[in-house]
PDB file of C-alpha atoms in Angstrom:
ATOM      1  CA  UNK U  88       3.505  -9.447 -26.482  1.00  0.00           C
ATOM      2  CA  UNK U  89       2.698 -12.587 -25.177  1.00  0.00           C
ATOM      3  CA  UNK U  90       0.098 -10.566 -22.946  1.00  0.00           C
ATOM      4  CA  UNK U  91      -1.203  -9.246 -25.856  1.00  0.00           C
ATOM      5  CA  UNK U  92      -1.854 -12.579 -27.491  1.00  0.00           C
ATOM      6  CA  UNK U  93      -3.174 -14.407 -24.205  1.00  0.00           C
ATOM      7  CA  UNK U  94      -5.451 -11.453 -24.047  1.00  0.00           C
ATOM      8  CA  UNK U  95      -6.452 -12.011 -27.778  1.00  0.00           C
ATOM      9  CA  UNK U  96      -6.872 -15.809 -26.848  1.00  0.00           C
ATOM     10  CA  UNK U  97      -8.668 -15.414 -24.004  1.00  0.00           C
ATOM     11  CA  UNK U  98     -11.156 -12.926 -25.770  1.00  0.00           C
ATOM     12  CA  UNK U  99     -12.196 -15.793 -28.394  1.00  0.00           C
ATOM     13  CA  UNK U 100     -12.093 -18.063 -25.485  1.00  0.00           C
ATOM     14  CA  UNK U 101     -14.811 -16.074 -24.419  1.00  0.00           C
ATOM     15  CA  UNK U 102     -16.789 -15.955 -27.045  1.00  0.00           C
ATOM     16  CA  UNK U 103     -16.935 -19.592 -27.518  1.00  0.00           C
ATOM     17  CA  UNK U 104     -17.848 -20.776 -24.309  1.00  0.00           C
ATOM     18  CA  UNK U 105     -20.380 -18.126 -23.416  1.00  0.00           C
ATOM     19  CA  UNK U 106     -21.678 -20.026 -26.708  1.00  0.00           C
ATOM     20  CA  UNK U 107     -21.279 -23.209 -24.817  1.00  0.00           C
ATOM     21  CA  UNK U 108     -17.823 -24.837 -25.859  1.00  0.00           C
ATOM     22  CA  UNK U 109     -16.248 -26.581 -22.560  1.00  0.00           C
ATOM     23  CA  UNK U 110     -13.528 -27.629 -23.971  1.00  0.00           C
ATOM     24  CA  UNK U 111     -13.254 -23.870 -25.069  1.00  0.00           C
ATOM     25  CA  UNK U 112     -14.248 -22.870 -20.751  1.00  0.00           C
ATOM     26  CA  UNK U 113     -11.527 -25.382 -19.644  1.00  0.00           C
ATOM     27  CA  UNK U 114      -8.586 -23.638 -21.653  1.00  0.00           C
ATOM     28  CA  UNK U 115      -9.837 -20.966 -20.519  1.00  0.00           C
ATOM     29  CA  UNK U 116      -9.955 -21.526 -16.202  1.00  0.00           C
ATOM     30  CA  UNK U 117      -7.225 -23.375 -16.815  1.00  0.00           C
ATOM     31  CA  UNK U 118      -4.747 -20.852 -18.397  1.00  0.00           C
ATOM     32  CA  UNK U 119      -5.413 -18.521 -14.872  1.00  0.00           C
ATOM     33  CA  UNK U 120      -5.551 -21.284 -12.270  1.00  0.00           C
ATOM     34  CA  UNK U 121      -1.938 -20.632 -10.905  1.00  0.00           C
ATOM     35  CA  UNK U 122      -2.597 -17.041 -10.992  1.00  0.00           C
ATOM     36  CA  UNK U 123      -5.831 -17.584  -9.303  1.00  0.00           C
ATOM     37  CA  UNK U 124      -5.132 -19.960  -6.891  1.00  0.00           C
ATOM     38  CA  UNK U 125      -2.265 -17.821  -5.656  1.00  0.00           C
ATOM     39  CA  UNK U 126      -4.362 -14.807  -5.199  1.00  0.00           C
ATOM     40  CA  UNK U 127      -6.428 -16.753  -2.495  1.00  0.00           C
ATOM     41  CA  UNK U 128      -3.857 -17.986  -1.113  1.00  0.00           C
ATOM     42  CA  UNK U 129      -2.065 -14.830  -0.287  1.00  0.00           C
ATOM     43  CA  UNK U 130      -5.252 -13.770   1.321  1.00  0.00           C
ATOM     44  CA  UNK U 131      -6.271 -16.577   3.024  1.00  0.00           C
ATOM     45  CA  UNK U 132      -2.987 -18.193   4.126  1.00  0.00           C
ATOM     46  CA  UNK U 133      -3.994 -21.489   4.390  1.00  0.00           C
ATOM     47  CA  UNK U 134      -3.837 -23.871   1.502  1.00  0.00           C
ATOM     48  CA  UNK U 135      -6.973 -26.003   1.597  1.00  0.00           C
ATOM     49  CA  UNK U 136      -9.115 -22.666   2.209  1.00  0.00           C
ATOM     50  CA  UNK U 137      -7.281 -20.918  -1.260  1.00  0.00           C
ATOM     51  CA  UNK U 138      -8.303 -23.882  -3.122  1.00  0.00           C
ATOM     52  CA  UNK U 139     -11.857 -23.869  -1.911  1.00  0.00           C
ATOM     53  CA  UNK U 140     -11.790 -20.229  -2.669  1.00  0.00           C
ATOM     54  CA  UNK U 141     -11.444 -20.839  -6.021  1.00  0.00           C
ATOM     55  CA  UNK U 142     -13.141 -23.367  -6.875  1.00  0.00           C
ATOM     56  CA  UNK U 143     -15.834 -20.672  -5.601  1.00  0.00           C
ATOM     57  CA  UNK U 144     -14.523 -18.047  -7.465  1.00  0.00           C
ATOM     58  CA  UNK U 145     -14.566 -20.148 -10.886  1.00  0.00           C
ATOM     59  CA  UNK U 146     -18.246 -21.514  -9.879  1.00  0.00           C
ATOM     60  CA  UNK U 147     -18.959 -17.075  -9.522  1.00  0.00           C
ATOM     61  CA  UNK U 148     -16.945 -16.838 -13.160  1.00  0.00           C
ATOM     62  CA  UNK U 149     -18.899 -19.486 -15.266  1.00  0.00           C
ATOM     63  CA  UNK U 150     -22.223 -17.665 -13.685  1.00  0.00           C
ATOM     64  CA  UNK U 151     -21.138 -14.280 -14.490  1.00  0.00           C
ATOM     65  CA  UNK U 152     -19.541 -14.915 -18.336  1.00  0.00           C
ATOM     66  CA  UNK U 153     -22.869 -14.009 -19.977  1.00  0.00           C
ATOM     67  CA  UNK U 154     -22.067 -10.803 -18.532  1.00  0.00           C
ATOM     68  CA  UNK U 155     -18.364 -10.026 -18.929  1.00  0.00           C
ATOM     69  CA  UNK U 156     -17.793  -7.303 -20.945  1.00  0.00           C
ATOM     70  CA  UNK U 157     -14.809  -7.025 -21.775  1.00  0.00           C
ATOM     71  CA  UNK U 158     -13.970  -3.909 -20.423  1.00  0.00           C
ATOM     72  CA  UNK U 159     -11.226  -5.446 -18.495  1.00  0.00           C
ATOM     73  CA  UNK U 160      -8.799  -7.713 -19.779  1.00  0.00           C
ATOM     74  CA  UNK U 161     -11.143 -11.312 -19.023  1.00  0.00           C
ATOM     75  CA  UNK U 162      -7.959 -11.999 -16.799  1.00  0.00           C
ATOM     76  CA  UNK U 163      -7.446  -9.368 -14.504  1.00  0.00           C
ATOM     77  CA  UNK U 164     -11.771  -9.443 -14.360  1.00  0.00           C
ATOM     78  CA  UNK U 165     -11.225 -13.473 -13.069  1.00  0.00           C
ATOM     79  CA  UNK U 166      -8.797 -12.162 -10.634  1.00  0.00           C
ATOM     80  CA  UNK U 167     -10.970  -9.900  -9.358  1.00  0.00           C
ATOM     81  CA  UNK U 168     -14.006 -12.439  -8.228  1.00  0.00           C
ATOM     82  CA  UNK U 169     -10.580 -14.015  -6.683  1.00  0.00           C
ATOM     83  CA  UNK U 170      -9.400 -11.535  -4.582  1.00  0.00           C
ATOM     84  CA  UNK U 171     -13.654 -10.663  -3.778  1.00  0.00           C
ATOM     85  CA  UNK U 172     -14.230 -14.718  -2.654  1.00  0.00           C
ATOM     86  CA  UNK U 173     -11.004 -15.013  -1.055  1.00  0.00           C
ATOM     87  CA  UNK U 174     -11.658 -11.477   1.066  1.00  0.00           C
ATOM     88  CA  UNK U 175     -15.217 -12.969   1.555  1.00  0.00           C
ATOM     89  CA  UNK U 176     -13.875 -16.557   2.788  1.00  0.00           C
ATOM     90  CA  UNK U 177     -11.865 -14.602   4.899  1.00  0.00           C
ATOM     91  CA  UNK U 178     -15.089 -12.773   6.985  1.00  0.00           C
ATOM     92  CA  UNK U 179     -16.421 -15.695   6.933  1.00  0.00           C
ATOM     93  CA  UNK U 180     -13.597 -17.172   9.009  1.00  0.00           C
ATOM     94  CA  UNK U 181     -13.906 -14.438  11.134  1.00  0.00           C
ATOM     95  CA  UNK U 182      -9.997 -13.763  11.720  1.00  0.00           C
ATOM     96  CA  UNK U 183      -7.615 -13.153   9.859  1.00  0.00           C
ATOM     97  CA  UNK U 184      -4.720 -16.256   9.133  1.00  0.00           C
ATOM     98  CA  UNK U 185      -1.075 -15.243   8.502  1.00  0.00           C
ATOM     99  CA  UNK U 186      -0.055 -16.881   5.400  1.00  0.00           C
ATOM    100  CA  UNK U 187       1.860 -20.732   6.210  1.00  0.00           C
ATOM    101  CA  UNK U 188       4.587 -22.009   5.557  1.00  0.00           C
ATOM    102  CA  UNK U 189       5.307 -24.260   2.903  1.00  0.00           C
ATOM    103  CA  UNK U 190       6.087 -27.645   2.983  1.00  0.00           C
ATOM    104  CA  UNK U 191       9.284 -29.630   2.602  1.00  0.00           C
ATOM    105  CA  UNK U 192       8.522 -31.113  -0.744  1.00  0.00           C
ATOM    106  CA  UNK U 193       9.845 -34.842  -1.548  1.00  0.00           C
ATOM    107  CA  UNK U 194      14.012 -34.672  -1.933  1.00  0.00           C
ATOM    108  CA  UNK U 195      14.730 -38.375  -2.597  1.00  0.00           C
ATOM    109  CA  UNK U 196      14.669 -39.756  -6.202  1.00  0.00           C
ATOM    110  CA  UNK U 197      16.238 -38.996  -8.888  1.00  0.00           C
ATOM    111  CA  UNK U 198      15.128 -34.623  -8.878  1.00  0.00           C
ATOM    112  CA  UNK U 199      17.531 -32.091  -8.585  1.00  0.00           C
ATOM    113  CA  UNK U 200      19.669 -32.547  -5.766  1.00  0.00           C
ATOM    114  CA  UNK U 201      18.611 -32.492  -1.948  1.00  0.00           C
ATOM    115  CA  UNK U 202      20.537 -29.951  -0.424  1.00  0.00           C
ATOM    116  CA  UNK U 203      18.984 -26.965  -3.725  1.00  0.00           C
ATOM    117  CA  UNK U 204      15.603 -28.130  -3.117  1.00  0.00           C
ATOM    118  CA  UNK U 205      16.014 -27.827   0.799  1.00  0.00           C
ATOM    119  CA  UNK U 206      17.760 -24.163  -0.366  1.00  0.00           C
ATOM    120  CA  UNK U 207      15.040 -23.314  -2.560  1.00  0.00           C
ATOM    121  CA  UNK U 208      11.995 -24.823  -0.617  1.00  0.00           C
ATOM    122  CA  UNK U 209      13.787 -22.978   3.228  1.00  0.00           C
ATOM    123  CA  UNK U 210      13.866 -19.123   0.783  1.00  0.00           C
ATOM    124  CA  UNK U 211      10.539 -19.876  -0.212  1.00  0.00           C
ATOM    125  CA  UNK U 212       9.416 -20.098   3.483  1.00  0.00           C
ATOM    126  CA  UNK U 213      11.463 -17.101   4.403  1.00  0.00           C
ATOM    127  CA  UNK U 214       9.725 -14.884   1.509  1.00  0.00           C
ATOM    128  CA  UNK U 215       6.639 -16.442   1.751  1.00  0.00           C
ATOM    129  CA  UNK U 216       7.146 -15.356   6.188  1.00  0.00           C
ATOM    130  CA  UNK U 217       8.165 -12.076   4.710  1.00  0.00           C
ATOM    131  CA  UNK U 218       4.987 -11.604   2.982  1.00  0.00           C
ATOM    132  CA  UNK U 219       2.455 -12.362   5.739  1.00  0.00           C
ATOM    133  CA  UNK U 220       3.975  -9.570   7.370  1.00  0.00           C
ATOM    134  CA  UNK U 221       2.154  -6.549   4.769  1.00  0.00           C
ATOM    135  CA  UNK U 222      -0.420  -4.677   5.172  1.00  0.00           C
ATOM    136  CA  UNK U 223      -3.195  -6.807   3.090  1.00  0.00           C
ATOM    137  CA  UNK U 224      -3.028  -4.099  -0.223  1.00  0.00           C
ATOM    138  CA  UNK U 225       1.245  -3.974  -0.361  1.00  0.00           C
ATOM    139  CA  UNK U 226       1.574  -7.723  -0.305  1.00  0.00           C
ATOM    140  CA  UNK U 227      -1.647  -8.075  -2.875  1.00  0.00           C
ATOM    141  CA  UNK U 228       0.281  -4.841  -4.830  1.00  0.00           C
ATOM    142  CA  UNK U 229       3.502  -6.915  -4.361  1.00  0.00           C
ATOM    143  CA  UNK U 230       2.792 -10.344  -5.289  1.00  0.00           C
ATOM    144  CA  UNK U 231       0.313  -9.523  -8.141  1.00  0.00           C
ATOM    145  CA  UNK U 232       3.203  -7.183 -10.020  1.00  0.00           C
ATOM    146  CA  UNK U 233       6.120  -9.678  -9.059  1.00  0.00           C
ATOM    147  CA  UNK U 234       4.499 -13.113  -9.264  1.00  0.00           C
ATOM    148  CA  UNK U 235       1.963 -12.722 -11.670  1.00  0.00           C
ATOM    149  CA  UNK U 236       3.090 -10.399 -14.171  1.00  0.00           C
ATOM    150  CA  UNK U 237       0.499  -7.543 -14.179  1.00  0.00           C
ATOM    151  CA  UNK U 238       0.742  -4.095 -14.193  1.00  0.00           C
ATOM    152  CA  UNK U 239       0.038  -1.097 -11.741  1.00  0.00           C
ATOM    153  CA  UNK U 240      -3.286  -0.731 -14.375  1.00  0.00           C
ATOM    154  CA  UNK U 241      -3.903  -3.914 -14.665  1.00  0.00           C
ATOM    155  CA  UNK U 242      -3.476  -4.491 -10.333  1.00  0.00           C
ATOM    156  CA  UNK U 243      -5.739  -1.287  -9.418  1.00  0.00           C
ATOM    157  CA  UNK U 244      -8.469  -3.352 -11.615  1.00  0.00           C
ATOM    158  CA  UNK U 245      -8.777  -6.226  -9.414  1.00  0.00           C
ATOM    159  CA  UNK U 246      -8.139  -4.618  -6.369  1.00  0.00           C
ATOM    160  CA  UNK U 247     -10.651  -1.447  -6.937  1.00  0.00           C
ATOM    161  CA  UNK U 248      -7.929   1.013  -5.991  1.00  0.00           C
ATOM    162  CA  UNK U 249      -6.837   3.456  -8.281  1.00  0.00           C
ATOM    163  CA  UNK U 250      -3.256   2.716 -10.283  1.00  0.00           C
ATOM    164  CA  UNK U 251      -1.557   5.740  -7.931  1.00  0.00           C
ATOM    165  CA  UNK U 252      -2.911   3.797  -4.764  1.00  0.00           C
ATOM    166  CA  UNK U 253      -1.693   0.534  -6.063  1.00  0.00           C
ATOM    167  CA  UNK U 254       2.416   2.136  -7.032  1.00  0.00           C
ATOM    168  CA  UNK U 255       2.196   3.526  -3.242  1.00  0.00           C
ATOM    169  CA  UNK U 256       1.215  -0.030  -1.813  1.00  0.00           C
ATOM    170  CA  UNK U 257       3.912  -1.375  -4.237  1.00  0.00           C
ATOM    171  CA  UNK U 258       6.573   0.462  -3.667  1.00  0.00           C
ATOM    172  CA  UNK U 259       5.860   0.749   0.156  1.00  0.00           C
ATOM    173  CA  UNK U 260       6.059  -3.376   0.155  1.00  0.00           C
ATOM    174  CA  UNK U 261       9.063  -3.569  -1.415  1.00  0.00           C
ATOM    175  CA  UNK U 262      10.396  -0.981   1.067  1.00  0.00           C
ATOM    176  CA  UNK U 263       9.079  -2.635   3.982  1.00  0.00           C
ATOM    177  CA  UNK U 264      10.061  -5.858   2.234  1.00  0.00           C
ATOM    178  CA  UNK U 265      13.477  -4.914   2.529  1.00  0.00           C
ATOM    179  CA  UNK U 266      13.622  -3.181   5.523  1.00  0.00           C
ATOM    180  CA  UNK U 267      12.518  -7.000   6.864  1.00  0.00           C
ATOM    181  CA  UNK U 268      15.786  -8.508   5.565  1.00  0.00           C
ATOM    182  CA  UNK U 269      18.248  -6.465   6.785  1.00  0.00           C
TER     183      UNK U 269
END
């Protein structure tokens, strides 16, 4: 139900943004920033390059907002733009870089238990390393399903693929991850 409410809110914000409401536009983009960054990072593998791709994707989305027809949800439309932007950045770089390991967080201070934080970070790094070993289509299907919670249909819209192909890539990706873990 939360997704349906979010989609309805997105429709309202899109209409307000089209009317020149900057707060609505900021709210719309802020809502999806994390997912857009995640897609860009999964394709590009470098934080700085992904951040640049996110900015470019948002610029492209703002420019394309008057042409957004609403056939898909705003979220899937925006993620499609982010994916295309990241792929373009990857082609411009001329070669593919695997996902880098995340940096260790600062564990000093009054925050969570340093041992627990370190273990979570190491596990996150391991997952990132394993995901980087998957072919792009499988990696995107798995990460969009697991991290963004997109349906197979939505992933197909974002990636320009069929729902069946997404299902196959998702299941092959999960199978490969299980093999890599063993």
